[in-house]
XYZ file of C-alpha atoms in Angstrom:
471
model
C 81.546 -99.754 177.654
C 78.296 -101.409 176.440
C 75.625 -99.019 175.066
C 72.418 -98.892 176.985
C 69.311 -100.372 175.262
C 67.440 -97.162 176.023
C 69.938 -95.093 174.047
C 69.734 -97.493 171.116
C 65.901 -97.315 171.199
C 66.008 -93.526 171.364
C 68.324 -93.301 168.378
C 66.041 -95.708 166.383
C 62.931 -93.705 167.243
C 64.760 -90.480 166.282
C 65.790 -91.933 162.899
C 62.216 -93.174 162.241
C 60.805 -89.691 163.028
C 63.382 -88.062 160.837
C 62.505 -90.290 157.962
C 58.829 -89.678 158.456
C 59.386 -85.943 158.528
C 61.442 -86.030 155.305
C 58.811 -88.197 153.564
C 56.041 -85.874 154.773
C 57.919 -82.815 153.486
C 58.418 -84.513 150.109
C 54.766 -85.374 149.779
C 53.764 -81.984 151.060
C 55.654 -80.258 148.321
C 54.280 -82.628 145.694
C 50.684 -82.115 146.864
C 51.209 -78.379 147.259
C 52.119 -78.089 143.627
C 49.122 -80.267 142.674
C 50.686 -81.637 139.542
C 49.476 -85.137 140.564
C 45.899 -84.034 139.928
C 44.127 -83.699 136.592
C 44.053 -80.328 134.724
C 41.201 -78.182 135.890
C 41.347 -79.444 139.414
C 41.014 -76.875 142.224
C 43.859 -78.720 143.964
C 46.449 -77.741 141.337
C 48.486 -74.586 141.831
C 50.174 -74.641 138.353
C 48.744 -72.809 135.309
C 46.438 -75.749 134.390
C 44.662 -75.825 137.767
C 41.891 -73.750 139.286
C 43.292 -73.337 142.851
C 43.476 -69.566 142.464
C 39.770 -69.263 141.912
C 38.970 -71.600 144.771
C 41.230 -69.692 147.212
C 39.987 -66.298 145.927
C 36.363 -67.186 146.584
C 37.168 -68.167 150.159
C 38.518 -64.657 150.711
C 35.297 -63.074 149.538
C 32.983 -62.069 152.412
C 29.862 -64.209 152.506
C 31.148 -66.767 150.012
C 32.505 -70.267 150.859
C 34.241 -72.503 148.333
C 34.099 -76.258 148.764
C 35.355 -79.396 146.953
C 33.218 -82.423 146.242
C 34.859 -85.814 146.382
C 31.669 -87.896 146.634
C 29.175 -89.100 144.117
C 27.082 -86.425 142.521
C 23.836 -87.984 143.552
C 24.649 -87.096 147.180
C 24.680 -83.367 146.426
C 21.541 -81.302 147.242
C 20.837 -78.179 145.256
C 19.711 -74.843 146.687
C 19.314 -71.236 145.463
C 22.473 -70.171 147.192
C 24.689 -72.993 145.738
C 26.671 -73.127 142.543
C 28.235 -76.293 141.138
C 31.374 -75.892 139.007
C 32.331 -78.759 136.670
C 35.639 -77.878 134.895
C 37.426 -79.556 132.047
C 34.558 -81.779 131.043
C 35.653 -83.549 127.880
C 33.214 -84.063 124.936
C 33.497 -87.843 125.521
C 32.534 -87.453 129.187
C 29.672 -85.158 128.136
C 28.274 -87.875 125.873
C 28.870 -90.749 128.288
C 27.402 -91.085 131.723
C 30.332 -92.972 133.239
C 32.275 -89.910 134.479
C 29.521 -87.323 134.862
C 25.980 -88.290 136.046
C 23.563 -86.211 133.935
C 20.617 -87.093 136.211
C 22.380 -85.817 139.270
C 23.397 -82.566 137.492
C 19.870 -81.886 136.315
C 18.382 -82.747 139.728
C 20.742 -80.262 141.365
C 19.520 -77.496 138.995
C 15.842 -78.553 139.464
C 16.316 -78.088 143.251
C 17.207 -74.452 142.667
C 20.952 -74.667 142.334
C 23.151 -73.224 139.554
C 25.333 -75.528 137.513
C 28.336 -74.240 135.427
C 29.756 -76.813 132.958
C 33.036 -75.628 131.446
C 34.263 -78.004 128.808
C 37.654 -79.001 127.542
C 37.078 -78.393 123.915
C 40.650 -78.482 122.673
C 41.235 -81.592 120.551
C 44.908 -82.101 120.139
C 46.959 -79.452 121.901
C 46.152 -80.704 125.327
C 46.221 -84.478 124.631
C 49.555 -84.931 126.389
C 48.495 -83.200 129.572
C 45.191 -85.096 129.638
C 46.700 -88.570 129.510
C 46.829 -88.908 133.293
C 43.193 -87.720 133.622
C 42.006 -90.102 130.887
C 43.710 -93.084 132.556
C 42.129 -92.142 135.898
C 38.736 -91.865 134.235
C 39.164 -95.332 132.745
C 40.027 -96.810 136.061
C 36.970 -95.259 137.708
C 34.735 -96.447 134.815
C 36.109 -99.951 135.172
C 35.597 -99.931 138.913
C 32.021 -98.815 138.473
C 31.360 -101.569 135.910
C 32.761 -104.180 138.284
C 30.535 -102.935 141.072
C 27.432 -103.147 138.903
C 28.331 -106.702 137.851
C 28.655 -107.692 141.480
C 25.380 -106.085 142.461
C 23.447 -107.472 139.455
C 22.093 -110.961 139.960
C 21.662 -113.453 137.223
C 18.503 -115.690 137.186
C 19.002 -119.429 137.623
C 18.209 -121.602 134.639
C 15.407 -123.480 136.552
C 13.593 -120.276 137.423
C 13.931 -119.001 133.870
C 12.394 -122.335 132.513
C 9.461 -122.067 134.857
C 8.874 -118.443 133.829
C 8.816 -119.437 130.120
C 6.278 -122.160 130.753
C 4.118 -119.817 132.688
C 4.184 -117.222 129.820
C 3.095 -119.888 127.374
C 0.004 -120.738 129.372
C -1.079 -117.131 129.648
C -3.566 -115.888 127.023
C -2.721 -112.962 124.751
C -5.409 -110.967 126.409
C -3.803 -111.385 129.840
C -0.508 -110.369 128.442
C -1.941 -107.171 127.038
C -3.650 -106.276 130.298
C -0.638 -106.902 132.361
C 1.665 -103.801 132.084
C 4.731 -105.667 133.108
C 5.641 -109.269 133.716
C 7.318 -110.666 136.771
C 10.549 -110.909 134.824
C 10.472 -107.201 134.084
C 9.860 -106.310 137.714
C 12.680 -108.554 138.908
C 15.033 -107.060 136.308
C 14.186 -103.628 137.504
C 15.116 -104.580 141.076
C 18.206 -106.597 140.226
C 19.692 -104.643 137.334
C 21.206 -101.296 137.998
C 20.506 -98.873 135.180
C 23.543 -97.117 133.715
C 23.938 -93.449 134.360
C 22.363 -91.094 131.785
C 24.840 -88.673 130.166
C 24.678 -84.866 130.078
C 23.867 -85.138 126.355
C 20.775 -87.216 127.054
C 19.543 -85.178 130.036
C 20.237 -81.702 128.664
C 19.155 -82.416 125.039
C 22.204 -80.818 123.422
C 25.208 -82.115 121.669
C 28.846 -80.971 121.469
C 30.738 -80.818 118.161
C 34.476 -80.901 118.784
C 36.840 -78.974 116.543
C 40.536 -78.386 116.879
C 41.949 -74.866 117.488
C 45.446 -73.703 116.991
C 46.640 -70.399 118.490
C 47.484 -67.811 115.825
C 49.529 -64.665 116.059
C 46.322 -62.811 116.341
C 45.630 -64.384 119.735
C 42.465 -66.030 121.021
C 38.984 -65.741 119.503
C 36.619 -62.964 120.360
C 33.069 -63.851 121.286
C 29.917 -62.059 120.117
C 26.804 -61.915 122.251
C 23.227 -61.630 120.971
C 21.231 -58.619 122.004
C 19.154 -58.730 125.193
C 20.631 -61.837 126.783
C 21.944 -60.149 129.910
C 25.688 -60.527 129.202
C 27.659 -57.412 128.168
C 30.018 -57.710 125.261
C 33.048 -56.273 126.954
C 32.731 -58.682 129.905
C 33.088 -61.838 127.794
C 36.536 -63.509 128.017
C 38.607 -64.520 125.021
C 37.866 -68.064 123.704
C 40.523 -70.760 123.155
C 38.521 -73.447 121.306
C 36.189 -73.806 118.331
C 34.166 -76.562 119.860
C 30.495 -75.625 119.648
C 27.120 -76.518 121.118
C 24.507 -78.005 118.833
C 20.969 -77.325 119.985
C 18.169 -79.121 118.218
C 14.665 -77.816 117.598
C 13.188 -79.544 120.620
C 15.759 -78.121 123.080
C 15.861 -74.656 121.530
C 12.871 -73.510 123.620
C 14.861 -74.310 126.832
C 18.262 -73.072 125.854
C 19.459 -69.552 125.238
C 22.589 -68.692 123.312
C 24.945 -66.295 125.197
C 28.165 -66.390 123.199
C 28.728 -66.949 119.490
C 31.746 -67.619 117.319
C 30.359 -66.673 113.928
C 27.121 -68.809 113.787
C 28.287 -71.378 116.294
C 27.048 -71.311 119.900
C 29.873 -71.729 122.441
C 28.097 -70.359 125.518
C 24.514 -71.121 126.415
C 22.203 -71.264 129.483
C 19.038 -73.068 130.529
C 16.626 -72.107 133.339
C 14.665 -74.586 135.400
C 11.144 -74.239 136.949
C 12.603 -74.234 140.476
C 14.705 -71.178 139.840
C 17.894 -72.940 139.098
C 19.992 -72.672 135.951
C 22.510 -74.510 133.887
C 25.301 -72.726 131.989
C 27.272 -74.621 129.367
C 30.597 -73.304 128.004
C 32.881 -75.046 125.534
C 36.051 -73.527 127.065
C 37.580 -73.727 130.541
C 40.672 -71.508 130.040
C 39.069 -68.416 131.648
C 38.689 -70.306 134.956
C 42.328 -71.503 135.204
C 45.143 -70.079 137.209
C 46.911 -68.823 134.088
C 43.899 -66.893 132.835
C 43.347 -65.305 136.275
C 46.948 -64.165 136.240
C 47.140 -62.936 132.665
C 43.685 -61.674 131.729
C 41.144 -62.052 134.518
C 37.546 -61.601 133.566
C 36.204 -60.725 136.950
C 32.898 -59.301 135.929
C 32.101 -62.263 133.698
C 33.124 -64.653 136.580
C 30.852 -62.727 138.948
C 27.939 -63.204 136.577
C 28.866 -66.817 135.864
C 28.785 -67.867 139.522
C 25.627 -65.881 140.323
C 24.405 -64.884 143.780
C 25.843 -67.976 145.419
C 27.005 -68.246 149.049
C 28.479 -71.715 148.480
C 30.520 -72.598 145.386
C 31.215 -76.362 144.965
C 34.126 -77.486 142.832
C 33.268 -80.871 141.359
C 36.399 -83.166 141.469
C 35.034 -86.674 140.949
C 34.864 -86.417 137.141
C 38.553 -85.515 137.218
C 39.415 -88.734 139.013
C 39.645 -87.494 142.569
C 37.103 -89.656 144.425
C 36.844 -90.133 148.149
C 36.604 -93.727 149.248
C 35.010 -94.024 152.698
C 37.027 -95.875 155.295
C 38.472 -95.762 158.734
C 41.171 -93.153 157.904
C 38.564 -90.989 156.126
C 36.379 -90.962 159.226
C 39.439 -90.226 161.376
C 40.416 -87.185 159.294
C 36.755 -86.005 159.169
C 36.396 -86.159 162.905
C 39.883 -84.878 163.603
C 41.211 -87.938 165.374
C 44.839 -87.175 164.708
C 45.636 -86.980 168.405
C 44.173 -90.447 169.022
C 46.371 -91.819 166.162
C 49.583 -90.276 167.508
C 48.675 -91.364 171.021
C 48.358 -94.934 169.829
C 51.770 -94.647 168.155
C 53.246 -93.359 171.407
C 51.750 -96.241 173.384
C 53.111 -98.703 170.791
C 56.594 -97.152 171.135
C 56.330 -97.420 174.960
C 55.280 -101.049 174.653
C 58.320 -101.843 172.456
C 60.595 -100.023 174.931
C 59.088 -101.928 177.847
C 59.491 -105.217 176.070
C 63.110 -104.611 175.024
C 64.593 -103.633 178.444
C 63.865 -103.813 182.184
C 62.793 -100.798 184.176
C 65.421 -101.697 186.828
C 68.723 -99.906 186.164
C 71.406 -102.237 184.807
C 74.676 -102.813 186.738
C 77.803 -101.336 185.350
C 80.313 -103.986 184.414
C 83.264 -101.905 185.403
C 81.997 -101.381 188.983
C 83.378 -103.784 191.670
C 80.970 -106.589 192.506
C 79.520 -106.618 196.048
C 77.871 -109.966 195.711
C 79.284 -113.145 197.301
C 79.189 -116.243 195.250
C 77.625 -119.234 196.945
C 79.935 -122.114 198.152
C 79.623 -125.536 199.631
C 79.980 -126.612 203.320
C 83.594 -127.641 202.888
C 84.658 -124.479 201.154
C 82.867 -122.512 203.856
C 84.702 -124.423 206.669
C 88.020 -123.884 204.989
C 87.337 -120.178 204.640
C 86.283 -120.007 208.279
C 89.385 -121.717 209.436
C 91.624 -119.491 207.403
C 90.122 -116.361 208.822
C 89.911 -117.563 212.497
C 92.925 -119.808 213.030
C 96.581 -119.185 212.107
C 98.045 -121.737 209.727
C 100.606 -122.872 212.345
C 97.855 -123.709 214.896
C 95.518 -125.627 212.605
C 96.876 -129.036 213.465
C 96.893 -128.258 217.217
C 93.230 -127.230 217.165
C 92.339 -130.230 214.941
C 94.060 -132.609 217.403
C 92.214 -131.029 220.337
C 88.860 -131.546 218.632
C 89.674 -135.091 217.652
C 90.917 -135.874 221.251
C 87.705 -134.325 222.691
C 85.557 -136.557 220.424
C 87.357 -139.787 221.509
C 86.974 -139.703 225.403
C 87.124 -143.485 225.795
C 90.606 -144.390 224.734
C 93.102 -146.978 225.841
C 96.526 -146.256 227.399
C 98.215 -147.109 224.121
C 95.974 -144.638 222.316
C 96.782 -141.988 224.870
C 100.475 -142.648 224.454
C 100.120 -142.218 220.689
C 98.291 -138.914 221.223
C 101.009 -137.627 223.553
C 103.598 -138.668 221.038
C 101.731 -136.856 218.179
C 101.392 -133.719 220.364
C 105.189 -133.554 220.688
C 105.533 -133.031 216.942
C 103.116 -130.045 216.851
C 104.544 -126.629 216.232
C 104.840 -124.404 219.264
C 101.951 -122.299 220.408
C 103.877 -119.128 219.739
C 104.541 -119.999 216.098
C 102.230 -118.156 213.623
C 103.475 -119.407 210.341
C 104.757 -122.682 209.129
C 105.841 -123.486 205.541
C 103.185 -125.340 203.594
C 105.342 -128.371 202.824
C 106.366 -128.756 206.495
C 102.687 -128.574 207.677
C 101.697 -131.329 205.262
C 104.569 -133.525 206.449
C 103.502 -133.022 210.126
C 99.935 -133.892 209.198
C 100.918 -137.195 207.517
C 103.152 -138.118 210.474
C 100.467 -137.524 212.979
C 98.023 -139.543 210.905
C 100.441 -142.473 210.898
C 100.833 -142.220 214.733
C 97.173 -141.983 215.586
C 96.068 -144.738 213.186
C 97.579 -148.021 214.328
C 96.292 -149.967 211.323
C 98.111 -147.566 208.957
C 101.375 -147.921 210.957
C 103.837 -150.104 209.028
C 106.907 -149.706 211.153
C 107.660 -149.066 214.800
C 110.138 -146.393 214.133
C 108.795 -142.928 214.051
C 109.242 -140.959 210.875
C 111.759 -138.150 211.024
C 110.545 -134.541 211.120
C 111.626 -131.935 208.533
C 114.863 -130.267 209.478
C 113.455 -126.837 209.350
C 110.553 -127.734 211.661
C 112.879 -129.555 214.136
C 115.201 -126.647 214.431
C 112.392 -124.247 214.968
C 110.866 -126.572 217.576
C 114.121 -127.087 219.497
C 114.871 -123.342 219.499
C 111.404 -122.590 220.914
C 111.844 -125.163 223.575
C 115.380 -123.888 224.638
C 113.989 -120.395 224.876
C 111.204 -121.543 227.106
């Protein structure tokens, strides 16, 4: 029995859905663990991530934790917002490619609180940071390519005209003019590179390696009167320090010391915001919250914020706007699955007809078309016995030839004598053909070659004589 196309299509759709479910489960487990993200990401659930802090803040009444996947210049600071930047490497601190220093300072100047927790370890975490470094390099290369595309180069002809115009100008005019046309065009066409945190904040970071000893992590000391209690400070896992020059010393306040080195400092802004810089990020990770949580220090660090934003772009997790991003943002999942259903129905409609197919094993009720001759033969077989076919044919032929000579009438009478009796219902096929040929020879004088009549078959003569004697 042939399989129905609908059953085959249903099996195919079932297999596709099963494969999609298995693939979704595999990706779900991978994303749930978060090991594809960089260390310090709030999407990681392993010891190197900060997912525990993110989820814990969402359970606190009146506090909402968010993740930022867009450029920092799109964030707006406020007194009830805190921005967390975890695992900022010293290289990223000194370079504006990964972290936009201007956007960070603007967020604080608008009244927000910024917490910058650095990755100060130099060699112990190099292996785990390889993936993050590669992602940072890819983002940096992408930004450079975008700047090259947006920057326009002056044509040589315009540059030559500009040089001739500058030669004709007097020195006095050059001194009075604050900027030339070339400078103004360069300002419009050339995109300035981002300024780093080091440039905007006025402090430097000196990186130094730290190896864990049997004595454990390092213990911080806090100056008197800075607002941070000694027993609330967490243990430190790096010797990387903050170098504050004389110009920035008036703005920055040391909060945590390792000997004479500053490892925790803060800066206040005129709008009521603040920036806190720490050279360690371990106390914010999942492992630290499980082993030795410093809850009082974290409460002071985040401040009176109702919204805590976890910065993810500097870790390589950047949202690229597109159709699917808008669909997820506006929750158009139902429209997507509806389109998939319509596509499946279209494929089903194209692959088979909506009219039920005929079973091949069932007997056919249709009659095949035939020609006029085949129809006449079939009609004769059903309406006239085989023994009476020649008699009926002779009657029709005699009826069609009304004007006939006496000789023709005699031949007809002679041919009628050789017909089977009217009571006979069956005549052998060979005898019936012989009678037909004999009658044709009698009725067609031009085909008659001899005057003697052909002899009849013995079987037919006997049957004819017996029928006559009975009558």
